[in-house]
């Protein structure tokens, strides 16, 4: 079909009827028809919508029409005409038709029916061809784009922190080691320990759990930066909110205090929600319907009270509630589920970490909107968070979203060298190994802050999906690293 440029389905759907021939390529979603006309729904991934191709069977061989099955790729040249049927206003009347790649219906796993999300996870290599995954992948793209746009418009610089690193940013020890050593025959030193001197980097190395520490180096030079890249955590938590490989957005800002940090986080989250509402209407509408269908099988207590689009608009219309850990603690201690011992972990002594059941109570039952909890006890937070004057709490902040829980974690950073060193000692973090980090506090240190947004948790919220494995193309979880 030389001489014709392919038109994407999304563009074609916006065009008026025309007497000019049009070329479309895509994958067959469904085929139905009679002796007089065959209707093929074709999708090329540019939009959730298909175009209807109408074929007069007498123009083509029976053998060719037989090869047009769900999943086959085809090329159609024809006229874009008004449709007589219902369900679409225009359709492509095929003049020429070619099968580019067959999809044997006896072995092609995707059929034109609703497949369970669990089944689709098992064939994640074909998932992008489903309406649901297609919508999610387009939204992922839009949100990634919006993140760059948001920060670029504010004069932030996109900064690339390393993925291979010798530091453990969170000090939590949930790291994947990286090595080229022969694991069957690891070289040992005199003390009988693995001799990393013989390893590729001549020291212990791992995949990054966060780009924050390197982000701080950049913020103390460029003022406002952000990272956006994959992070890796070997947490053995098989939940619907955790991945071993996930993407994080980490802005880091010089001259920002904790309040500035919270303001930025709220503004960014609202920007991303608005961007998605403005740019992904069709996909969101599809996902909203999908969720309503799915919820019919769930007990009423587990269903969302508001449909997806309303939930997103709700975020834009309301300020996030900001409360200190101590206020949250008091609310929780005096709450019904705590008094009636309904919580799995009871709240009785100040300083204990909040579990997701507590976070969900605060967000979904008590405030019924996003909340930011700030100023946590220092013992349950990372070494780099700024110690408050009370000597008990640090300038931390977590943003909690309905249905998701923690979506952002961040803090004002400890910029005072002596205090930071003391905090590292408390947490048994080697100051010698972190000497490069301490240099920022030795030379031209300033007040600064930052946070990390879990990209997949954001996508979960925006799409109404309930399992984080369904919003990333290739989920990595304990025991699972296919492809
Ligand atoms: O709260 P976290 O651990 O914070 C940090 O890593 C800081 N260094 C960020 C910073 O201040 N620059 O992680 C940040 C966010 C969480 O709020 C959550 O949304 C997401 O990252 N996250 C995960 N998402 C998916 N799977 C996991 N295993 C996640 N762990 C954290
Ligand atoms: Mg956190």
XYZ file of C-alpha atoms and ligand atoms in Angstrom:
515
model
C 0.000 0.000 0.000
C 2.754 2.352 -0.988
C 2.166 6.068 -1.110
C -0.283 6.193 1.783
C 0.570 7.331 5.232
C -0.955 5.418 8.082
C -3.462 7.306 10.172
C -3.680 6.497 13.843
C -7.075 5.399 15.120
C -7.217 8.296 17.557
C -6.693 10.820 14.770
C -9.085 9.080 12.409
C -11.891 9.114 14.971
C -11.674 12.892 15.019
C -11.855 13.275 11.226
C -14.883 14.107 9.108
C -16.025 11.648 6.459
C -14.037 11.985 3.278
C -13.761 10.611 -0.218
C -10.025 10.242 0.151
C -8.607 6.806 0.789
C -7.331 6.195 4.274
C -4.809 3.664 5.570
C -5.112 2.116 9.012
C -3.039 -0.571 10.716
C -3.829 -2.262 13.974
C -4.961 -5.369 15.811
C -8.318 -7.063 15.517
C -10.326 -6.884 18.703
C -13.514 -8.544 17.455
C -15.070 -9.733 14.228
C -18.743 -10.365 13.654
C -21.014 -10.337 10.674
C -23.246 -11.961 8.191
C -23.217 -12.948 4.553
C -23.709 -9.288 3.588
C -21.235 -7.519 5.811
C -18.404 -8.296 8.173
C -17.596 -5.841 10.984
C -14.100 -5.739 12.408
C -13.186 -3.700 15.474
C -9.590 -2.509 15.074
C -7.435 -0.928 17.738
C -3.904 0.404 17.419
C -3.351 1.473 21.024
C -3.506 5.186 20.291
C -6.833 5.361 22.142
C -9.159 3.130 24.120
C -11.629 3.333 21.212
C -11.683 1.012 18.229
C -12.677 1.854 14.705
C -15.223 -0.248 12.943
C -14.093 -1.620 9.622
C -16.907 -2.747 7.322
C -16.086 -5.418 4.805
C -18.227 -6.611 1.926
C -17.491 -10.341 1.861
C -17.839 -10.600 -1.918
C -14.780 -8.344 -2.380
C -12.416 -10.688 -0.526
C -11.601 -14.337 -0.455
C -13.131 -16.494 2.236
C -9.649 -17.639 3.167
C -8.524 -14.068 3.895
C -11.588 -13.296 5.993
C -11.027 -16.447 7.998
C -7.597 -15.212 9.021
C -9.097 -12.087 10.567
C -9.354 -13.228 14.144
C -8.961 -11.574 17.530
C -5.336 -10.535 17.989
C -4.346 -10.675 14.307
C -2.685 -7.574 12.899
C -4.208 -6.108 9.772
C -3.838 -3.303 7.302
C -6.942 -1.693 5.828
C -7.318 0.857 3.079
C -10.741 2.358 2.561
C -13.119 5.238 2.843
C -14.146 6.961 6.047
C -17.915 7.052 5.732
C -20.982 7.703 7.855
C -22.016 4.592 9.726
C -25.509 3.197 9.478
C -25.152 1.140 12.609
C -25.408 2.199 16.192
C -22.382 2.519 18.435
C -20.294 4.599 16.060
C -20.951 7.571 13.828
C -18.359 6.682 11.208
C -16.694 3.572 9.937
C -14.004 2.520 7.533
C -15.350 0.887 4.396
C -12.629 -1.517 3.348
C -11.348 -1.458 -0.216
C -8.227 -3.471 0.394
C -7.458 -5.667 3.348
C -4.308 -7.487 4.331
C -3.407 -9.684 7.265
C 0.024 -8.660 8.544
C 0.318 -11.283 11.269
C -2.029 -14.140 12.097
C -3.129 -14.963 15.641
C -4.250 -18.559 15.801
C -7.529 -18.509 17.745
C -6.798 -21.953 19.185
C -3.668 -20.714 20.950
C -4.053 -16.922 21.312
C -4.787 -16.437 25.028
C -6.803 -13.222 24.808
C -10.392 -13.595 23.794
C -12.998 -10.883 23.368
C -14.379 -11.348 26.850
C -13.527 -10.134 30.338
C -10.399 -11.860 31.632
C -9.565 -11.784 35.327
C -6.724 -9.508 36.412
C -5.020 -12.539 37.979
C -5.054 -14.362 34.648
C -3.720 -11.299 32.867
C -0.816 -11.070 35.313
C 0.204 -14.543 34.182
C 0.375 -13.356 30.596
C 1.828 -9.941 31.319
C 3.619 -10.034 27.971
C 0.232 -9.781 26.212
C -1.528 -7.595 28.781
C -0.821 -4.328 26.944
C -3.304 -5.501 24.305
C -6.218 -5.380 26.730
C -8.399 -2.312 27.176
C -7.549 -2.086 30.858
C -3.770 -2.266 30.506
C -3.877 -0.055 27.424
C -5.700 2.635 29.431
C -3.260 2.295 32.334
C -0.204 2.524 30.091
C -1.524 5.653 28.401
C -2.233 7.199 31.809
C 1.249 6.249 33.066
C 2.673 8.086 30.097
C 0.491 11.151 30.640
C 1.366 11.367 34.331
C 5.094 10.935 33.679
C 4.852 13.736 31.141
C 2.904 15.891 33.612
C 5.557 15.375 36.284
C 8.243 16.755 34.002
C 5.948 19.593 32.954
C 5.080 20.525 36.540
C 8.686 20.754 37.662
C 9.974 22.280 34.452
C 7.401 25.087 34.686
C 8.636 25.811 38.204
C 12.267 25.968 37.164
C 13.293 22.645 38.728
C 16.025 20.661 36.992
C 15.676 16.971 36.189
C 18.619 15.316 37.884
C 19.779 11.746 37.307
C 20.790 9.995 40.473
C 22.665 6.711 40.095
C 20.956 3.323 40.159
C 24.107 1.480 41.171
C 25.289 2.786 44.494
C 27.357 1.936 47.512
C 25.056 3.752 49.940
C 21.798 2.618 51.494
C 19.874 5.878 51.463
C 17.106 4.911 53.853
C 19.368 2.991 56.194
C 16.674 0.351 56.254
C 18.804 -2.385 54.782
C 16.213 -3.635 52.293
C 18.677 -3.671 49.458
C 19.463 -5.801 46.425
C 23.143 -6.539 46.166
C 24.913 -6.158 42.856
C 27.930 -8.310 42.204
C 29.937 -10.026 39.521
C 31.559 -12.371 42.025
C 31.208 -16.067 41.422
C 28.614 -16.991 44.012
C 29.632 -20.644 43.913
C 33.163 -19.688 44.864
C 33.144 -16.334 46.599
C 36.588 -14.990 47.422
C 37.078 -14.657 51.170
C 39.326 -12.335 53.117
C 41.513 -13.315 56.066
C 38.597 -13.007 58.471
C 36.559 -15.401 56.351
C 34.223 -12.679 55.067
C 33.402 -12.107 51.399
C 36.228 -10.122 49.870
C 34.488 -7.361 47.969
C 37.891 -5.996 46.964
C 37.717 -8.585 44.214
C 34.272 -7.509 43.093
C 33.592 -5.312 40.064
C 33.503 -2.037 41.995
C 36.016 -3.257 44.600
C 33.436 -2.666 47.301
C 29.940 -3.735 48.319
C 27.401 -2.361 45.877
C 23.641 -2.392 45.598
C 20.690 -1.100 43.620
C 19.416 2.229 44.862
C 16.439 2.413 47.229
C 16.100 6.170 46.689
C 17.849 8.929 44.779
C 17.450 11.356 47.654
C 20.970 11.636 49.018
C 22.419 12.376 45.591
C 19.443 14.666 44.969
C 20.503 16.650 48.027
C 23.947 17.148 46.526
C 22.336 18.627 43.437
C 19.835 20.790 45.343
C 22.714 22.381 47.207
C 24.027 23.563 43.864
C 21.011 24.057 41.580
C 18.504 25.001 44.322
C 15.554 22.982 43.003
C 15.888 19.588 41.368
C 13.910 16.395 40.985
C 14.761 12.826 40.171
C 12.390 10.418 38.483
C 13.597 6.894 38.074
C 13.362 3.295 39.166
C 14.144 2.291 42.737
C 14.579 -1.172 44.187
C 13.626 -2.602 47.539
C 14.029 -6.144 48.723
C 11.156 -5.815 51.185
C 9.560 -9.152 51.645
C 6.099 -7.648 51.745
C 3.615 -9.338 49.497
C 0.989 -6.612 49.580
C -1.124 -4.839 46.993
C 0.949 -1.681 47.616
C 4.554 -2.924 47.382
C 6.821 -3.676 44.458
C 10.466 -4.696 44.509
C 11.054 -2.388 41.526
C 9.051 0.824 41.435
C 9.437 4.352 40.150
C 9.907 7.296 42.441
C 9.717 11.038 41.906
C 11.974 12.874 44.326
C 12.085 16.662 44.347
C 14.730 18.222 46.570
C 14.732 21.935 47.294
C 17.209 24.283 48.925
C 15.715 27.040 51.095
C 12.465 25.105 51.703
C 11.223 24.346 55.193
C 8.722 21.647 56.106
C 5.714 23.818 55.346
C 7.071 24.755 51.909
C 7.630 21.038 51.354
C 4.039 20.158 52.255
C 2.724 22.964 50.058
C 4.725 21.676 47.104
C 3.578 18.087 47.645
C -0.072 19.109 47.739
C 0.280 21.349 44.708
C 2.029 18.607 42.726
C -0.532 15.933 43.581
C -3.380 18.225 42.567
C -1.588 19.147 39.358
C -1.190 15.488 38.433
C -4.830 14.716 39.176
C -5.996 17.701 37.137
C -3.684 16.851 34.263
C -5.059 13.329 34.135
C -8.667 14.550 34.263
C -7.925 17.015 31.467
C -5.961 14.664 29.203
C -7.180 11.130 29.853
C -10.975 11.464 29.887
C -11.658 8.450 27.661
C -9.371 6.123 29.569
C -10.666 7.325 32.937
C -14.265 6.855 31.840
C -13.435 3.321 30.748
C -11.667 2.579 34.045
C -14.540 4.035 36.054
C -16.982 1.669 34.334
C -14.570 -1.213 34.816
C -14.394 -0.516 38.533
C -18.170 -0.273 38.883
C -18.496 -3.683 37.202
C -15.778 -5.202 39.359
C -17.290 -3.843 42.552
C -20.559 -5.606 41.914
C -18.800 -8.765 43.079
C -17.502 -7.180 46.265
C -19.225 -6.823 49.625
C -20.769 -3.366 50.023
C -18.364 -2.415 52.805
C -15.423 -2.850 50.441
C -16.865 -0.802 47.602
C -15.835 2.760 46.927
C -18.572 5.184 47.879
C -17.687 7.535 45.049
C -17.036 6.619 41.413
C -13.485 7.157 40.144
C -13.949 10.520 38.442
C -15.690 11.972 41.489
C -12.865 10.761 43.692
C -10.384 12.592 41.485
C -12.431 15.786 41.433
C -12.731 15.558 45.224
C -8.938 15.810 45.516
C -8.948 19.069 43.577
C -11.801 20.573 45.561
C -10.443 20.004 49.071
C -7.421 21.064 51.050
C -5.433 18.228 52.535
C -5.792 17.976 56.302
C -2.465 18.611 58.050
C -1.952 17.133 61.507
C 1.049 16.316 63.620
C 1.892 12.740 64.580
C 0.957 13.638 68.159
C -2.497 14.836 67.073
C -2.938 11.718 64.959
C -1.837 9.595 67.875
C -4.434 11.207 70.190
C -7.232 10.741 67.661
C -6.266 7.104 67.186
C -5.889 6.355 70.885
C -9.356 7.685 71.584
C -10.932 6.111 68.507
C -13.634 3.459 68.654
C -11.618 0.708 66.949
C -8.801 1.277 69.431
C -11.062 1.256 72.480
C -12.945 -1.778 71.217
C -9.629 -3.478 70.390
C -10.552 -3.726 66.712
C -7.115 -2.589 65.550
C -4.616 -5.364 65.016
C -1.970 -3.118 66.567
C -3.404 -1.146 69.489
C -2.347 2.444 69.972
C -1.236 3.005 73.539
C 2.218 4.502 73.791
C 3.450 7.614 72.022
C 6.230 6.833 69.610
C 4.946 3.673 67.964
C 4.821 3.631 64.199
C 1.433 3.941 62.524
C 0.294 0.842 60.669
C -1.754 0.965 57.503
C -4.931 0.139 59.470
C -4.385 3.352 61.478
C -3.607 5.402 58.399
C -6.716 4.127 56.671
C -8.859 4.924 59.690
C -7.623 8.516 59.743
C -7.984 9.052 55.997
C -11.093 7.064 55.173
C -13.159 7.163 58.358
C -12.078 10.181 60.381
C -11.099 12.958 57.984
C -12.479 11.403 54.788
C -9.882 13.200 52.696
C -6.137 13.231 52.016
C -4.080 14.051 55.068
C -0.502 15.034 55.746
C 0.937 13.773 59.010
C 4.016 15.717 60.069
C 6.567 15.813 62.879
C 6.965 12.139 63.669
C 8.919 10.652 66.582
C 12.576 10.608 65.603
C 13.091 6.945 66.427
C 10.759 5.694 63.701
C 12.167 7.908 60.943
C 15.388 8.141 58.922
C 18.601 9.733 60.156
C 18.531 12.617 57.692
C 15.272 14.165 58.940
C 15.633 17.466 60.800
C 15.496 17.226 64.577
C 12.873 19.532 66.088
C 13.485 21.732 69.131
C 11.574 19.266 71.317
C 14.447 16.794 70.658
C 11.788 14.068 70.303
C 10.348 14.605 66.864
C 11.716 15.228 63.373
C 10.386 17.378 60.533
C 8.963 14.455 58.599
C 5.803 14.400 56.518
C 3.771 11.591 55.017
C 0.916 12.240 52.610
C -1.840 9.648 52.945
C -4.492 9.107 50.273
C -7.866 7.400 50.499
C -7.693 3.789 49.357
C -3.909 3.959 49.018
C -2.380 4.953 52.345
C 1.073 6.505 52.133
C 1.637 8.005 48.699
C 4.431 10.442 49.624
C 7.118 10.353 52.289
C 9.438 13.278 52.860
C 11.000 15.686 55.318
C 12.956 18.778 56.024
C 16.593 17.640 56.086
C 19.015 17.963 58.972
C 21.359 20.660 57.704
C 23.398 21.037 60.947
C 26.570 18.970 60.701
C 26.937 18.227 64.412
C 23.296 17.193 64.847
C 23.418 15.036 61.727
C 26.523 13.209 62.911
C 24.884 12.587 66.261
C 21.783 11.202 64.584
C 23.919 8.918 62.412
C 25.634 7.578 65.483
C 22.259 6.879 67.087
C 21.191 4.949 64.013
C 24.593 3.273 63.634
C 25.259 4.691 60.206
C 28.932 4.986 59.368
C 29.952 8.628 59.112
C 33.134 7.576 57.322
C 31.209 5.924 54.500
C 28.886 8.917 54.248
C 31.632 11.480 54.266
C 30.677 12.719 50.815
C 27.148 13.405 52.075
C 28.447 15.232 55.136
C 30.433 17.559 52.873
C 27.157 19.287 51.935
C 26.787 20.211 55.591
C 30.455 21.159 55.931
C 30.461 23.544 52.995
C 27.679 26.040 52.412
C 24.948 24.110 54.151
C 21.391 25.499 53.913
C 17.905 24.684 55.085
C 16.433 22.239 52.573
C 13.637 19.733 52.116
C 12.295 17.106 49.763
C 9.986 14.177 49.347
C 9.400 11.004 47.363
C 6.231 10.148 45.483
C 5.637 6.494 44.699
C 4.727 6.692 41.009
C 2.806 3.401 40.945
C 0.840 4.349 44.057
C -0.162 7.544 42.251
C -1.198 5.522 39.202
C -3.192 3.188 41.473
C -5.113 6.152 42.793
C -5.683 7.682 39.367
C -6.874 4.478 37.728
C -8.926 3.020 40.573
C -7.038 -0.263 40.267
C -6.636 -2.155 43.499
C -3.371 -4.055 43.045
C -0.069 -2.354 42.326
C 0.918 -5.316 40.120
C -1.687 -4.148 37.625
C -0.339 -0.636 37.100
C 3.247 -1.440 36.065
C 4.031 -3.358 32.873
C 6.285 -5.958 34.475
C 5.744 -6.223 38.230
C 8.607 -7.494 40.361
C 7.494 -8.979 43.668
C 8.905 -11.695 45.939
C 9.207 -14.829 43.826
C 8.289 -13.081 40.614
C 10.647 -11.625 38.009
C 9.378 -12.757 34.613
C 10.566 -11.235 31.340
O 8.743 6.853 52.244
P 9.875 6.406 51.373
O 10.634 5.207 51.766
O 10.815 7.688 51.249
C 12.044 7.739 50.682
O 12.547 6.861 50.049
C 12.655 9.105 50.754
N 14.083 8.959 50.458
C 11.962 10.021 49.799
C 12.489 11.419 49.832
O 12.309 12.102 50.815
N 13.140 11.853 48.773
O 9.319 6.180 49.894
C 8.668 7.231 49.217
C 7.411 6.726 48.565
C 6.393 6.133 49.526
O 5.603 7.135 50.116
C 5.590 5.242 48.607
O 4.636 5.975 47.870
C 6.637 4.744 47.635
O 7.711 5.646 47.682
N 7.113 3.401 47.979
C 6.800 2.278 47.312
N 6.025 2.077 46.238
C 5.902 0.820 45.775
N 6.538 -0.244 46.312
C 7.337 -0.096 47.401
N 7.976 -1.149 47.909
C 7.486 1.220 47.943
N 8.205 1.731 48.977
C 7.958 3.055 48.978
Mg 7.753 6.254 53.955
